[in-house]
Coordinates of C-alpha atoms and ligand atoms in Angstrom, one line a residue:
Chain U
M1 CA 9.1 48.4 16.5
V2 CA 9.2 44.7 15.9
V3 CA 10.5 43.0 19.0
R4 CA 11.5 39.5 20.2
G5 CA 11.5 38.5 23.9
C6 CA 14.9 40.1 24.7
E7 CA 14.2 43.2 22.8
N8 CA 10.9 43.7 24.5
R9 CA 12.8 43.4 27.9
S10 CA 15.4 45.9 26.6
V11 CA 12.7 48.4 25.7
N12 CA 11.1 48.0 29.1
A13 CA 14.5 48.5 30.8
L14 CA 15.1 51.6 28.7
V15 CA 11.7 53.0 29.6
V16 CA 12.5 52.5 33.3
E17 CA 15.7 54.4 32.8
K18 CA 13.8 57.2 31.0
Q19 CA 15.6 56.7 27.7
K20 CA 12.4 55.8 25.8
S21 CA 8.8 56.9 26.3
R22 CA 6.5 53.9 26.1
E23 CA 3.5 56.0 24.8
N24 CA 5.6 56.8 21.7
L25 CA 6.2 53.2 20.8
F26 CA 4.0 50.6 19.3
L27 CA 5.5 47.2 19.8
I28 CA 4.8 44.3 17.5
G29 CA 5.9 41.2 19.3
V30 CA 7.3 38.1 17.7
P31 CA 8.0 34.9 19.7
C32 CA 11.6 34.1 18.9
E33 CA 13.2 30.8 18.0
G34 CA 16.7 32.0 18.4
I35 CA 19.4 33.6 16.2
L36 CA 21.8 31.5 14.2
D37 CA 25.5 31.8 15.0
W38 CA 27.3 31.9 11.7
H39 CA 30.6 31.2 13.4
K40 CA 29.3 27.9 14.5
I41 CA 28.2 27.1 11.0
V42 CA 31.6 28.0 9.6
S43 CA 33.3 25.9 12.2
E44 CA 31.3 23.0 11.0
V45 CA 31.3 23.3 7.3
G46 CA 34.3 25.5 6.5
E47 CA 34.8 29.1 5.4
A48 CA 33.4 28.8 1.9
V49 CA 29.7 29.0 2.7
T50 CA 27.8 30.5 -0.2
A51 CA 24.3 30.4 1.1
V52 CA 22.2 29.2 4.0
K53 CA 18.5 28.4 3.8
E54 CA 16.2 27.8 6.7
D55 CA 13.6 25.1 6.3
G56 CA 11.7 24.6 9.5
Q57 CA 14.1 23.0 12.0
N58 CA 16.7 22.3 9.3
L59 CA 19.4 24.4 7.7
M60 CA 20.5 23.9 4.2
V61 CA 24.1 25.1 3.9
E62 CA 25.5 25.6 0.4
T63 CA 29.2 25.4 0.0
R64 CA 31.6 25.4 -2.9
D65 CA 31.5 21.6 -2.8
G66 CA 27.7 21.0 -2.5
Y67 CA 25.1 21.0 0.2
Q68 CA 25.0 20.1 3.9
L69 CA 22.0 19.6 6.0
L70 CA 22.3 20.8 9.6
E71 CA 19.9 20.9 12.5
R72 CA 18.9 24.4 13.3
A73 CA 18.9 24.0 17.1
D74 CA 22.6 23.0 17.2
F75 CA 23.7 26.3 15.6
L76 CA 22.0 28.9 17.7
H77 CA 23.9 31.5 19.6
D78 CA 24.7 30.5 23.2
S79 CA 22.5 33.3 24.6
C80 CA 19.6 32.1 22.5
K81 CA 20.1 28.5 23.5
R82 CA 19.7 29.4 27.1
C83 CA 17.0 32.1 26.7
I84 CA 14.3 31.9 29.4
H85 CA 11.7 34.3 27.9
P86 CA 11.5 34.0 24.1
N87 CA 8.1 35.6 24.1
P88 CA 7.6 39.4 24.1
M89 CA 5.7 40.1 27.4
S90 CA 4.3 43.6 26.8
A91 CA 4.0 44.0 23.1
D92 CA 0.9 45.9 21.8
I93 CA 0.2 43.0 19.4
L94 CA 1.7 39.6 19.1
I95 CA 2.3 37.8 15.8
G96 CA 2.6 34.0 15.9
E97 CA 2.1 31.4 18.6
P98 CA 3.8 31.9 21.9
L99 CA 6.7 29.5 22.5
P100 CA 7.3 27.5 25.7
E101 CA 9.4 29.3 28.3
G102 CA 13.1 28.3 28.5
D103 CA 14.6 26.4 31.3
P104 CA 16.2 28.6 34.0
N105 CA 18.5 25.8 35.0
L106 CA 20.0 25.8 31.5
A107 CA 20.7 29.4 31.9
R108 CA 22.6 28.7 35.1
T109 CA 25.0 26.3 33.5
T110 CA 27.4 28.9 32.1
V111 CA 27.6 30.6 35.4
E112 CA 28.0 27.4 37.3
N113 CA 30.8 26.2 35.1
F114 CA 32.6 29.4 36.0
E115 CA 31.7 29.7 39.6
T116 CA 32.6 26.2 40.6
Q117 CA 36.2 26.6 39.5
T118 CA 39.1 27.5 41.7
I119 CA 40.0 31.1 41.9
E120 CA 43.2 30.5 39.8
D121 CA 41.2 28.8 37.1
R122 CA 38.6 31.6 37.2
Y123 CA 41.3 34.1 36.7
A124 CA 42.9 32.1 33.9
W125 CA 39.4 31.9 32.2
F126 CA 38.9 35.6 32.6
Q127 CA 42.4 36.4 31.2
K128 CA 41.9 34.1 28.3
E129 CA 38.7 35.8 27.3
A130 CA 39.5 39.4 28.1
E131 CA 43.0 39.5 26.8
R132 CA 42.3 38.9 23.1
C133 CA 40.1 42.0 23.1
I134 CA 41.0 44.5 20.5
R135 CA 39.0 47.3 22.2
C136 CA 36.8 47.8 19.1
Y137 CA 33.7 48.4 21.4
A138 CA 31.4 46.5 19.1
C139 CA 30.0 44.8 22.3
R140 CA 29.2 48.2 23.8
Q141 CA 27.7 49.6 20.5
A142 CA 25.5 46.5 20.1
C143 CA 24.3 46.5 23.7
P144 CA 20.8 47.9 24.1
M145 CA 21.7 49.1 27.6
C146 CA 24.9 50.9 26.7
Y147 CA 23.7 54.3 25.8
C148 CA 26.0 56.7 27.6
E149 CA 27.0 59.7 25.6
E150 CA 30.5 59.3 27.0
C151 CA 31.6 55.8 28.0
F152 CA 34.0 55.5 30.9
V153 CA 36.8 54.2 28.6
D154 CA 36.5 57.4 26.5
H155 CA 36.9 59.7 29.5
I156 CA 40.3 61.3 29.5
E157 CA 40.6 63.2 32.9
P158 CA 40.4 61.3 35.1
R159 CA 41.2 58.2 33.2
W160 CA 39.4 55.2 34.6
T161 CA 41.3 52.5 32.8
E162 CA 44.3 52.2 30.5
S163 CA 43.4 53.3 27.0
G164 CA 44.9 50.6 24.9
A165 CA 44.7 46.9 24.2
T166 CA 47.1 46.1 27.1
P167 CA 46.3 43.4 29.7
A168 CA 45.3 46.0 32.3
G169 CA 43.3 48.0 29.8
M170 CA 41.5 44.9 28.5
Q171 CA 40.8 43.5 31.9
G172 CA 39.6 46.9 33.2
W173 CA 37.2 47.2 30.2
H174 CA 35.8 43.8 30.6
I175 CA 35.2 44.1 34.4
V176 CA 33.7 47.6 34.4
R177 CA 31.6 47.1 31.3
A178 CA 30.0 44.0 33.0
F179 CA 29.5 45.8 36.3
H180 CA 27.8 48.7 34.7
Q181 CA 25.2 46.2 33.6
T182 CA 24.3 45.0 37.1
G183 CA 20.5 44.6 37.3
R184 CA 20.3 46.1 33.8
C185 CA 21.5 43.4 31.4
T186 CA 18.5 41.8 29.7
S187 CA 20.5 38.6 28.6
C188 CA 20.0 39.4 24.9
G189 CA 23.6 38.3 24.0
A190 CA 24.1 41.2 21.6
C191 CA 27.6 41.8 23.0
E192 CA 28.8 38.3 22.3
R193 CA 27.2 38.2 18.9
A194 CA 29.0 41.4 17.9
C195 CA 32.5 40.5 19.1
P196 CA 34.9 40.1 16.2
M197 CA 37.3 38.1 18.4
D198 CA 34.8 35.4 19.4
I199 CA 35.1 36.5 23.0
K200 CA 32.6 34.9 25.3
M201 CA 31.7 37.6 27.8
T202 CA 28.2 36.8 29.0
Y203 CA 29.5 34.6 31.8
L204 CA 30.2 37.8 33.7
T205 CA 26.9 39.5 33.1
E206 CA 24.9 36.3 33.6
K207 CA 26.6 35.9 37.0
L208 CA 25.4 39.4 37.9
N209 CA 21.9 38.5 36.5
H210 CA 21.8 35.4 38.7
D211 CA 22.8 37.4 41.8
M212 CA 20.1 39.9 41.0
R213 CA 17.6 37.1 40.8
D214 CA 18.8 35.2 43.9
K215 CA 19.4 38.1 46.2
Y216 CA 16.9 40.7 45.1
N217 CA 14.3 38.6 43.2
F218 CA 14.9 41.0 40.2
E219 CA 15.1 40.4 36.5
A220 CA 15.8 43.4 34.2
G221 CA 13.1 44.4 31.8
L222 CA 10.2 42.2 32.9
D223 CA 8.1 45.3 33.3
A224 CA 8.4 49.0 32.5
Q225 CA 8.2 50.2 36.1
S226 CA 10.6 48.4 38.4
Q227 CA 13.9 50.1 39.1
P228 CA 17.1 48.0 39.1
P229 CA 17.9 47.3 42.8
F230 CA 21.2 49.2 42.6
A231 CA 19.5 52.2 41.0
A232 CA 16.4 52.4 43.3
V233 CA 16.4 54.8 46.2
T234 CA 13.8 54.9 49.0
L235 CA 13.7 57.2 52.0
D236 CA 13.2 54.3 54.4
D237 CA 16.2 52.4 53.0
K238 CA 17.7 50.3 55.7
N239 CA 21.2 51.3 54.6
R240 CA 21.5 54.9 55.6
F241 CA 24.5 55.6 53.4
T242 CA 22.4 57.7 51.1
V243 CA 21.6 60.2 53.8
R244 CA 24.1 62.9 54.5
G245 CA 25.4 63.4 58.0
E246 CA 24.0 60.2 59.7
Chain K
M1 CA 64.3 31.6 -8.9
N2 CA 61.6 29.0 -8.7
H3 CA 61.9 26.0 -6.3
I4 CA 59.9 23.0 -5.3
L5 CA 59.1 22.5 -1.7
E6 CA 57.7 19.2 -0.5
K7 CA 54.9 19.9 1.9
H8 CA 56.1 17.2 4.4
T9 CA 59.4 19.1 4.7
L10 CA 57.8 22.4 5.4
Q11 CA 58.0 22.0 9.2
D12 CA 61.7 21.2 9.1
L13 CA 62.3 24.3 6.9
L14 CA 60.4 26.5 9.2
Q15 CA 62.2 25.2 12.2
S16 CA 65.6 25.8 10.5
W17 CA 64.7 29.5 10.1
R18 CA 64.3 29.8 13.8
Q19 CA 68.0 29.8 14.3
D20 CA 68.4 33.2 12.8
Y21 CA 64.9 34.7 12.9
D22 CA 61.7 35.1 14.8
V23 CA 59.2 33.2 12.6
Y24 CA 55.6 34.2 12.5
L25 CA 52.9 32.2 10.8
P26 CA 49.1 31.9 10.9
Q27 CA 48.1 29.4 13.6
K28 CA 44.8 28.5 15.1
M29 CA 43.6 30.6 18.0
E30 CA 40.0 29.8 19.2
N31 CA 38.1 29.5 16.0
F32 CA 40.2 31.7 13.9
S33 CA 43.8 32.1 12.8
H34 CA 46.4 34.5 14.1
F35 CA 50.0 35.3 13.3
M36 CA 51.9 33.9 16.2
P37 CA 55.6 33.0 16.8
L38 CA 56.6 29.6 15.6
T39 CA 57.3 27.0 18.3
E40 CA 58.4 23.3 18.0
T41 CA 54.7 22.2 17.7
S42 CA 53.2 25.0 15.6
V43 CA 50.9 24.0 12.8
L44 CA 50.3 26.3 9.8
V45 CA 46.7 27.1 9.0
D46 CA 46.9 27.2 5.2
G47 CA 43.5 26.6 3.8
D48 CA 40.6 27.6 5.9
P49 CA 40.2 30.3 6.9
H50 CA 42.3 32.2 4.3
N51 CA 43.0 35.3 6.2
T52 CA 44.0 35.8 9.8
R53 CA 41.3 37.6 11.8
I54 CA 43.7 40.4 12.8
P55 CA 45.5 41.6 9.7
P56 CA 49.3 41.4 9.6
K57 CA 49.6 45.2 9.8
A58 CA 49.6 44.5 13.5
L59 CA 53.1 43.0 13.1
F60 CA 54.3 46.4 12.0
L61 CA 52.0 48.7 13.8
P62 CA 51.1 47.0 17.1
M63 CA 47.7 47.7 18.6
N64 CA 49.4 49.4 21.5
E65 CA 53.0 50.5 21.9
A66 CA 55.0 52.9 24.0
L67 CA 56.7 55.8 22.2
V68 CA 58.1 57.8 25.0
K69 CA 58.9 57.0 28.6
F70 CA 58.7 59.8 31.2
T71 CA 61.5 59.8 33.7
R72 CA 61.6 61.7 37.0
F73 CA 61.7 65.5 37.3
G74 CA 60.1 66.2 33.9
G75 CA 62.5 64.3 31.8
Y76 CA 61.7 61.7 29.1
E77 CA 63.4 59.3 26.8
D78 CA 62.4 57.2 23.7
A79 CA 60.8 53.9 24.6
K80 CA 63.1 51.1 23.7
H81 CA 62.0 48.4 21.4
E82 CA 64.2 45.5 20.6
I83 CA 63.2 44.7 17.0
Q84 CA 64.3 41.3 15.9
S85 CA 64.9 40.0 12.4
R86 CA 61.8 38.2 11.4
I87 CA 60.3 36.0 8.8
V88 CA 56.5 36.3 8.3
F89 CA 55.3 33.2 6.6
G90 CA 52.0 32.6 5.0
I91 CA 50.8 36.1 4.4
R92 CA 48.0 36.3 1.8
P93 CA 48.5 38.6 -1.2
C94 CA 45.8 41.0 -0.2
D95 CA 47.4 41.5 3.2
A96 CA 50.9 41.8 1.6
Q97 CA 49.5 44.4 -0.8
A98 CA 48.1 46.3 2.2
V99 CA 51.4 46.4 4.0
Q100 CA 53.0 47.8 0.8
L101 CA 50.3 50.5 0.6
L102 CA 50.9 51.5 4.2
D103 CA 54.6 52.0 3.4
T104 CA 53.5 55.0 1.4
S105 CA 52.2 56.5 4.5
F106 CA 54.8 55.5 7.1
I107 CA 57.9 55.8 4.9
Q108 CA 57.9 59.1 3.1
E109 CA 61.0 60.9 1.9
D110 CA 61.2 63.4 4.7
N111 CA 58.8 61.7 7.1
I112 CA 59.7 58.3 8.3
D113 CA 58.1 56.4 11.1
P114 CA 61.1 54.8 12.7
L115 CA 59.3 51.8 14.3
W116 CA 57.4 50.9 11.2
S117 CA 60.4 51.2 8.9
E118 CA 62.7 49.3 11.2
R119 CA 60.2 46.5 11.4
R120 CA 59.7 46.5 7.7
E121 CA 63.5 46.4 7.0
K122 CA 64.0 43.5 9.4
T123 CA 61.2 41.4 8.1
I124 CA 61.2 38.9 5.3
T125 CA 57.6 38.3 4.0
I126 CA 56.7 35.1 2.4
G127 CA 53.3 34.9 0.8
L128 CA 50.9 32.1 0.3
G129 CA 48.8 32.5 -2.9
C130 CA 45.2 31.6 -3.0
H131 CA 44.6 28.7 -5.4
E132 CA 41.0 28.5 -4.1
P133 CA 40.1 32.1 -3.7
C134 CA 38.2 33.1 -0.6
Q135 CA 34.4 33.7 -0.5
T136 CA 34.1 37.3 0.7
G137 CA 37.3 38.7 -0.7
F138 CA 37.3 40.7 -3.9
C139 CA 41.0 41.4 -4.5
T140 CA 40.6 41.2 -8.3
T141 CA 37.8 43.8 -8.3
V142 CA 40.1 46.4 -6.8
G143 CA 43.0 45.7 -9.1
Y144 CA 44.9 43.2 -7.1
G145 CA 44.8 39.5 -7.1
P146 CA 45.1 36.1 -5.4
F147 CA 48.7 35.7 -6.6
D148 CA 49.9 39.3 -6.5
R149 CA 53.5 39.7 -5.6
A150 CA 53.1 43.0 -3.9
D151 CA 56.4 43.6 -2.1
L152 CA 56.8 39.9 -1.0
D153 CA 60.2 38.3 -0.8
A154 CA 58.8 35.0 -2.0
M155 CA 55.4 33.4 -2.7
L156 CA 54.1 29.8 -2.5
T157 CA 51.6 28.2 -4.9
D158 CA 49.9 25.1 -3.6
L159 CA 50.3 22.2 -6.0
G160 CA 48.8 19.5 -3.8
E161 CA 51.8 17.5 -2.4
T162 CA 54.2 20.3 -3.1
Y163 CA 54.5 24.1 -3.2
L164 CA 56.0 26.0 -6.0
V165 CA 58.2 28.7 -4.4
E166 CA 58.9 31.8 -6.4
T167 CA 61.5 34.1 -4.9
F168 CA 61.5 37.8 -5.7
S169 CA 64.5 39.1 -3.6
E170 CA 67.8 38.0 -2.4
A171 CA 66.5 37.6 1.2
G172 CA 63.6 35.5 -0.1
E173 CA 66.0 33.3 -2.1
G174 CA 68.1 33.0 1.0
C175 CA 65.3 31.3 2.8
F176 CA 64.9 28.5 0.2
L177 CA 68.6 27.9 -0.7
G178 CA 69.2 24.3 -1.5
L179 CA 65.7 23.4 -2.5
P180 CA 65.4 21.8 -6.0
V181 CA 64.7 24.1 -8.8
A182 CA 61.3 23.8 -10.4
S183 CA 61.1 22.5 -13.9
E184 CA 59.6 24.6 -16.7
E185 CA 56.6 22.2 -16.8
I186 CA 55.9 22.6 -13.1
Y187 CA 56.2 26.3 -13.3
N188 CA 53.7 26.4 -16.2
Q189 CA 51.3 24.2 -14.2
A190 CA 51.5 26.7 -11.3
L191 CA 50.9 29.6 -13.6
D192 CA 47.7 27.9 -14.8
I193 CA 46.6 27.5 -11.3
Q194 CA 47.3 31.1 -10.6
R195 CA 45.5 32.3 -13.7
S196 CA 42.5 30.1 -13.0
A197 CA 42.2 31.4 -9.4
H198 CA 42.3 34.9 -10.7
D199 CA 39.6 34.2 -13.3
Q200 CA 37.4 32.4 -10.8
M201 CA 36.8 35.5 -8.8
P202 CA 33.6 37.4 -9.7
V203 CA 33.6 41.2 -10.2
A204 CA 32.1 42.4 -6.9
F205 CA 31.3 46.0 -8.3
E206 CA 32.5 48.2 -11.1
T207 CA 35.3 50.6 -10.2
E208 CA 34.9 52.8 -13.2
N209 CA 34.0 56.4 -12.2
L210 CA 33.5 55.2 -8.7
K211 CA 35.8 57.8 -7.2
G212 CA 34.0 60.6 -9.1
K213 CA 30.6 59.4 -8.1
L214 CA 31.6 59.3 -4.4
E215 CA 33.1 62.7 -4.6
Q216 CA 30.3 64.3 -6.5
N217 CA 27.7 62.9 -4.2
F218 CA 29.4 64.0 -1.0
K219 CA 26.1 65.5 0.2
S220 CA 23.8 62.8 -1.2
D221 CA 21.2 60.9 0.9
Y222 CA 23.1 57.8 -0.2
W223 CA 25.3 58.2 2.9
D224 CA 22.2 58.2 5.2
T225 CA 21.0 55.0 3.5
V226 CA 24.2 53.1 3.7
S227 CA 25.0 54.1 7.3
Q228 CA 21.6 53.5 8.8
S229 CA 22.3 50.2 10.5
C230 CA 26.0 51.0 11.4
L231 CA 26.8 50.7 15.1
G232 CA 29.9 52.9 15.0
C233 CA 32.2 50.3 16.3
G234 CA 35.8 49.6 15.5
V235 CA 35.4 46.3 13.7
C236 CA 35.7 47.2 10.0
T237 CA 38.6 49.6 10.6
F238 CA 40.6 47.6 13.2
L239 CA 40.4 44.5 11.1
C240 CA 41.1 46.3 7.9
P241 CA 44.6 45.6 6.7
T242 CA 45.0 49.1 5.3
C243 CA 43.5 51.2 8.1
F244 CA 46.4 52.8 10.0
C245 CA 44.9 55.5 12.2
F246 CA 46.3 55.8 15.7
D247 CA 45.8 57.9 18.7
I248 CA 48.5 59.1 21.0
V249 CA 47.7 59.0 24.7
D250 CA 49.6 59.7 27.9
E251 CA 49.3 56.8 30.3
T252 CA 50.3 58.7 33.3
Q253 CA 50.3 55.8 35.8
R254 CA 52.8 53.9 33.6
R255 CA 54.7 57.1 32.8
E256 CA 54.4 56.4 29.1
R257 CA 53.2 58.1 26.0
V258 CA 51.6 55.3 23.9
R259 CA 50.0 54.9 20.6
N260 CA 46.8 52.9 20.2
W261 CA 44.9 52.0 17.1
D262 CA 42.1 54.4 16.5
S263 CA 39.1 54.4 14.1
C264 CA 37.2 57.1 12.2
M265 CA 34.1 55.2 13.1
F266 CA 34.4 56.2 16.7
R267 CA 32.6 59.2 18.1
T268 CA 35.8 60.4 19.8
Y269 CA 37.9 60.2 16.6
S270 CA 37.4 63.8 15.3
L271 CA 35.9 65.2 18.5
E272 CA 37.5 68.6 19.2
A273 CA 38.3 70.0 22.6
S274 CA 35.5 72.5 22.3
G275 CA 33.0 69.7 22.0
H276 CA 32.5 70.4 18.2
N277 CA 32.7 67.3 16.0
P278 CA 33.1 67.9 12.2
R279 CA 31.8 64.4 11.7
P280 CA 28.9 64.4 14.2
S281 CA 27.2 61.2 13.2
R282 CA 27.7 57.8 11.6
V283 CA 26.6 59.2 8.3
E284 CA 29.8 61.4 8.0
R285 CA 31.9 58.6 9.6
T286 CA 30.8 56.1 7.1
R287 CA 31.4 58.6 4.3
Q288 CA 34.9 59.1 5.7
R289 CA 35.7 55.4 5.8
L290 CA 34.5 54.6 2.3
S291 CA 35.9 57.9 0.8
H292 CA 39.3 57.3 2.4
K293 CA 39.6 53.9 0.7
Y294 CA 38.0 54.8 -2.7
V295 CA 38.7 58.5 -3.1
Y296 CA 41.5 59.9 -0.9
W297 CA 44.0 57.0 -1.4
L298 CA 43.6 57.5 -5.1
D299 CA 44.2 61.2 -4.7
Q300 CA 47.4 60.5 -2.7
V301 CA 49.0 57.5 -4.4
N302 CA 46.7 56.7 -7.3
Q303 CA 45.8 53.3 -5.9
I304 CA 42.6 52.1 -4.2
G305 CA 43.2 51.9 -0.5
C306 CA 41.2 48.7 -0.1
T307 CA 42.8 45.4 -1.1
G308 CA 39.6 43.5 -1.1
C309 CA 40.4 41.2 1.8
G310 CA 36.8 41.0 2.7
R311 CA 37.3 41.2 6.5
C312 CA 34.9 44.2 6.9
V313 CA 32.3 42.3 5.0
R314 CA 32.7 39.1 7.1
Y315 CA 32.9 40.6 10.6
C316 CA 30.7 43.7 10.6
P317 CA 28.3 42.8 13.4
V318 CA 25.3 44.2 11.4
G319 CA 26.3 42.7 8.1
L320 CA 27.1 46.0 6.3
D321 CA 28.8 44.9 3.1
I322 CA 31.2 47.3 1.4
R323 CA 30.6 45.5 -1.9
A324 CA 26.9 46.2 -1.8
M325 CA 27.5 49.8 -0.6
L326 CA 29.7 50.4 -3.6
R327 CA 27.4 48.7 -6.1
Q328 CA 24.8 51.1 -4.8
A329 CA 27.2 54.0 -5.2
Q330 CA 27.5 53.1 -8.9
T331 CA 23.9 54.0 -9.3
L332 CA 24.5 57.6 -8.2
P333 CA 24.3 60.4 -10.7
F334 CA 27.7 61.4 -12.3
E335 CA 28.6 64.2 -14.5
V336 CA 31.6 63.5 -16.7
S337 CA 32.5 67.1 -17.2
H338 CA 33.4 67.3 -13.5
A339 CA 35.9 64.5 -13.8
A340 CA 39.5 65.7 -13.8
Ligands
SF4_1 S1 33.5 43.4 20.9 FE1 35.0 41.9 21.6 S2 37.0 42.7 20.9 FE2 35.5 44.4 20.7 S3 35.7 45.5 22.6 FE3 34.1 44.1 22.9 S4 35.1 42.3 23.8 FE4 36.7 43.5 22.9
SF4_2 S1 41.1 38.5 -1.2 FE1 42.3 37.5 -2.8 S2 44.4 37.5 -2.0 FE2 43.0 37.9 -0.2 S3 42.6 35.9 0.7 FE3 41.0 36.3 -0.8 S4 41.7 35.4 -2.7 FE4 43.5 35.5 -1.4
SF4_3 S1 31.8 47.1 11.5 FE1 29.8 47.6 10.7 S2 28.7 48.4 12.4 FE2 30.9 48.5 12.9 S3 31.5 50.6 12.3 FE3 31.9 49.2 10.6 S4 30.1 49.3 9.3 FE4 29.5 50.1 11.3
SF4_4 S1 38.0 48.0 3.3 FE1 37.3 45.9 3.8 S2 37.8 44.6 2.1 FE2 38.9 46.5 1.8 S3 40.9 46.0 2.7 FE3 39.7 47.0 4.3 S4 38.8 45.3 5.4 FE4 39.5 44.5 3.5
SF4_5 S1 40.4 57.4 8.5 FE1 39.2 55.6 8.8 S2 39.2 54.5 6.9 FE2 40.9 55.9 6.9 S3 42.6 54.7 7.7 FE3 41.7 55.8 9.4 S4 40.3 54.4 10.3 FE4 40.8 53.6 8.2

């Protein structure tokens, strides 16, 4: 498998969750300069893009009316812009020169923008993003950590959330999907990239990722052994809720 | 009749319709356009992008709607829907064509979907032709075109400062009463624009024998190849203007029986209660999607069930391109003797 930084972390996290066996994989790592967001390019130059060529840090965008030169760095996906670990950390071989690590403070900005608002504004933000969802589940299908044979939304009895694209259904989907990623999301941004409705949803999972970092000193996928805090069980756990009858 | 509409008077005209109708037109929502009700300040998105992200089928078959309400003690009644008279303005020909195709499914002689048909009856559709055809669309390849009338009540051709308005029905004519009649010269100028738009569009793939090739190669490895990177999401079908599958679900907390859009690309689509699934993987699901559009629609109404809007090409998260898939299908073996 050829992996970038986020994909290497996803493979690790899947190995921890026993979905992949590391011995059966040979990882070829590639330091990643980020994925281009074609929606951003279209917003800039219009719908009629006929070709895009990459030339170092420049993008040559061909349209019906000619060419436009853009700077690559301005058109990256948001998750790539704030990526902390662009280098694969446990690949079997690495191709290319490792890149400098990203700035964790940059990664905080999305979450801070959200966290620092009033509760009403946060709810309005959440509604605005969640309630244009069409329940196509592209985010789930693209997510490396969503692998359940049966997703909670597909469960009929009991039903965990309204089935359709109703406000309650959309909100339920967005909240629970994010919470199922607690300590598991590898910040790859695949969900956001896949969404056909341009829904920005990583502010939720990034918030959970920050909490995991701050409160448990944990980041998903950094190695192939560490259990996510909410999945780990030890017999001397200070919280006794796992032990029956006490 | 053909009229001339000055672009700067469009807003007044749209507002005047509001007295008698709910008016819907493509307006900007985030970075895309969406059919939304007209307000005092609405602005029409008329050039870029061509098509709304969600196709106008949603105006006739909403993503979610209640069919039955359960009352107490085991009773039930039809869910009530107040369906207003509407004008849908600015619908592109490929999307109008799609709505007309869907009529063949929802309005059949002895089988009429009451909600679809009431919405259709109460809606006047006014099209906006594509003088600069879109980039991913391929309407001409599948036998339609950037100025197809479909079942529209009227259609506009962009002439720069003005629109030529062609009306095709009494209801359509009623919307443009009092506008000056277009001269022969202007009409011919518009026809030239229409023809040149049509001719500008490249042939995306050949359609000759395509149906036969897909049918005869039902068991071919071709389907493995074209479905390899598919995620099995709902993007290509939900955004497709001609996909009309729905699922009926009881929302017990709301005491409603609802219908939701459904997609043959979902694992749960053909999953049987026993656990058996006749389309167990994305290979069979991809085959179903393509075959429905390029084989079964032809069997049923002798028309291709894809109007070439290009949405599935544009929004597939992994870049699966139906045009490329069908070009590849054209290389499959085909025996003429099998063709009916
Ligand atoms: S990809 Fe976007 S529209 Fe589709 S289910 Fe996820 S959030 Fe909703
Ligand atoms: S596919 Fe044809 S009709 Fe549809 S938007 Fe493009 S040019 Fe217009
Ligand atoms: S949009 Fe693409 S990935 Fe999703 S089901 Fe369709 S072909 Fe597969
Ligand atoms: S199959 Fe694709 S191109 Fe054809 S009508 Fe549907 S979305 Fe448009
Ligand atoms: S079976 Fe699939 S391709 Fe056919 S209408 Fe339903 S969702 Fe669309």
